[in-house]
Amino acid sequence: MISILTRWFHRLASPVWFYRIAGKLLPWLWALFALLLVTGLYGGLVTAPADYQQGDSFRIIYVHVPAAWLSMFVYMVMAVSGAIALIWRIKLAEMVLVSCAPIGASFTFIALVTGALWGKPMWGAWWVWDARLTSELILLFLYLGVIGLYNAIEDKRMASRAVAILALVGIVNIPIIHYSVEWWNTLHQGATVTKFDKPSIHIDMLIPLLLMAGAFKVFFVISLLLRTRNELLERELPRQWVKQLVEENAND
Amino acid sequence: MRLTHAFVSLLYRDFTVAFRHRNEILNPLLFFSLVTLLFPLGVGPSPQLLQTIAPGILWVAALLAALLAADNLFRTDYEDGTLEQLVLSPLPLPLLVIAKILAHWLVSAVPLLLLAPLLAVAFGLEALAIGVAELTLLLGTPVLAFVGAIGSALTVSLKRNGMLLALLVLPLYMPVLIFGSNAVDTAAAGLPVSGQLYLLAAMLVLSLTLAPLAIAAALKMSVSQ
């Protein structure tokens, strides 16, 4: 059993194999994404009832919440592949790591922007120094740091190792940052803008939310595979299998 | 025995180097006082307002001074090849890193600790709050030194890395800032501050144990470029 697992692990780590498998998976993932997105959006925008307090503007959660969930999930994926890259020196893990950063930064940005758009009508302010908002903003800067460091180092293998170290330092720090910001907020300013007491969400609103969360997650996998494939081609450019691939495509 | 010897001699060497470049000791200190001077000019001289924001000002200034100092931590050693020798030595690199950071902290942060009470008096803080400010700085600045060293080790081989270092390090500094300035605030309000001090001490222990490993890995990466 273990030997099958390790063999699978090593095969997955081989660039050629990964490129092929990812290519075969992509159409299926696109189909799944389209299905989830259409049903989720229909459920969220059409069938879900309007909120008794917030009216229709609550519907932004169908974008905001999945993006916020992913903003944290992507960092975890990034740190785990960073650890794999540092421990086993697997090139593929490095590429997954560096492909994660821009995607995670985008989701964080989306979560912040949609949050601000929702906050203006609901709280009466674009931005409040709420604990969650602040730690989300810090998370964006952590992502930007990873991207900045990767771009600053010329040698891409070195850059990936540097970024892997940074991602691991970040993952140790994220809980500390999160809780300290929460504490800072509760001690400093109390409730200037109280969040409405969140009622447990109605099932008709919950199902579309879960569908949208699924759609976002599949979209993350798609964009991760696309980016990693690009990164792979760029780095392996002089290799035989890339040449073969280009020739195959030219013949088509 | 060999380890202690190496630790002490590295510490001694870094001290000697630092005292032969006195500017580098003075610069963070001057920077610290200048930044604190900017705030009264920026927000107005009202004593009440200044007293309220004094803990925040002191801590933000200390944090920026630590960031400025971190930029120089490994730079000269990288340029003249000392760092390479340290990485190549058979002794454990994390331990040598601790020696370097200890020397760096003694040279760059301790003068700041001595200057901080004077500035705090100028802002009208009470004696008790000043004492707490000193304690938080004593616990917090080593954390800043360790975390700053991670960023410095990652970027030491790059040219013109100041902004990048700030981008990498400042988000990681935030917890220290929160607990440090909050403890002083709380003390000024006459409330107990043991909670914040314990948390700062916990961060110090965490950074002392984990950061050297990350710094050593980052230095190996930087040197092999």
GROMACS .gro file of C-alpha atoms in nm, chain B residues 24 27-29 31-32 35 58-75 104-105 108-109 112 137 140-153 155 161-174 176-177:
model
   62
  276GLU     CA    1   2.550   5.225   1.213
  279ASN     CA    2   2.154   5.578   1.272
  280PRO     CA    3   1.864   5.374   1.415
  281LEU     CA    4   1.874   5.593   1.723
  283PHE     CA    5   1.586   5.766   1.305
  284PHE     CA    6   1.385   5.667   1.613
  287VAL     CA    7   1.016   5.971   1.363
  310LEU     CA    8   0.688   5.501   2.048
  311TRP     CA    9   0.612   5.152   1.925
  312VAL     CA   10   0.570   5.244   1.559
  313ALA     CA   11   0.897   5.438   1.571
  314ALA     CA   12   1.076   5.148   1.741
  315LEU     CA   13   0.937   4.911   1.479
  316LEU     CA   14   1.054   5.126   1.189
  317ALA     CA   15   1.396   5.166   1.349
  318ALA     CA   16   1.418   4.787   1.384
  319LEU     CA   17   1.323   4.750   1.018
  320LEU     CA   18   1.590   4.999   0.915
  321ALA     CA   19   1.852   4.820   1.122
  322ALA     CA   20   1.752   4.475   0.991
  323ASP     CA   21   1.851   4.584   0.642
  324ASN     CA   22   2.216   4.600   0.754
  325LEU     CA   23   2.216   4.281   0.957
  326PHE     CA   24   2.379   4.048   0.705
  327ARG     CA   25   2.473   4.294   0.432
  356HIS     CA   26   2.276   4.306   1.654
  357TRP     CA   27   2.008   4.352   1.920
  360SER     CA   28   2.087   4.851   1.773
  361ALA     CA   29   1.803   4.805   2.022
  364LEU     CA   30   1.690   5.269   2.180
  389LEU     CA   31   1.030   4.714   2.440
  392GLY     CA   32   0.941   4.301   2.193
  393THR     CA   33   1.255   4.433   2.025
  394PRO     CA   34   1.430   4.091   2.023
  395VAL     CA   35   1.124   3.950   1.844
  396LEU     CA   36   1.153   4.232   1.592
  397ALA     CA   37   1.522   4.150   1.550
  398PHE     CA   38   1.455   3.781   1.484
  399VAL     CA   39   1.166   3.839   1.245
  400GLY     CA   40   1.357   4.116   1.069
  401ALA     CA   41   1.650   3.879   1.033
  402ILE     CA   42   1.430   3.633   0.841
  403GLY     CA   43   1.346   3.904   0.590
  404SER     CA   44   1.703   4.025   0.581
  405ALA     CA   45   1.836   3.674   0.519
  407THR     CA   46   1.678   3.948   0.060
  413ASN     CA   47   1.590   4.554  -0.139
  414GLY     CA   48   1.465   4.812   0.114
  415MET     CA   49   1.103   4.823   0.000
  416LEU     CA   50   1.086   4.448  -0.044
  417LEU     CA   51   1.220   4.395   0.307
  418ALA     CA   52   0.950   4.624   0.445
  419LEU     CA   53   0.683   4.436   0.251
  420LEU     CA   54   0.805   4.101   0.383
  421VAL     CA   55   0.865   4.200   0.743
  422LEU     CA   56   0.605   4.460   0.842
  423PRO     CA   57   0.302   4.226   0.832
  424LEU     CA   58   0.491   3.989   1.060
  425TYR     CA   59   0.572   4.275   1.301
  426MET     CA   60   0.208   4.360   1.360
  428VAL     CA   61   0.428   4.274   1.849
  429LEU     CA   62   0.306   4.626   1.779
   0.00000   0.00000   0.00000
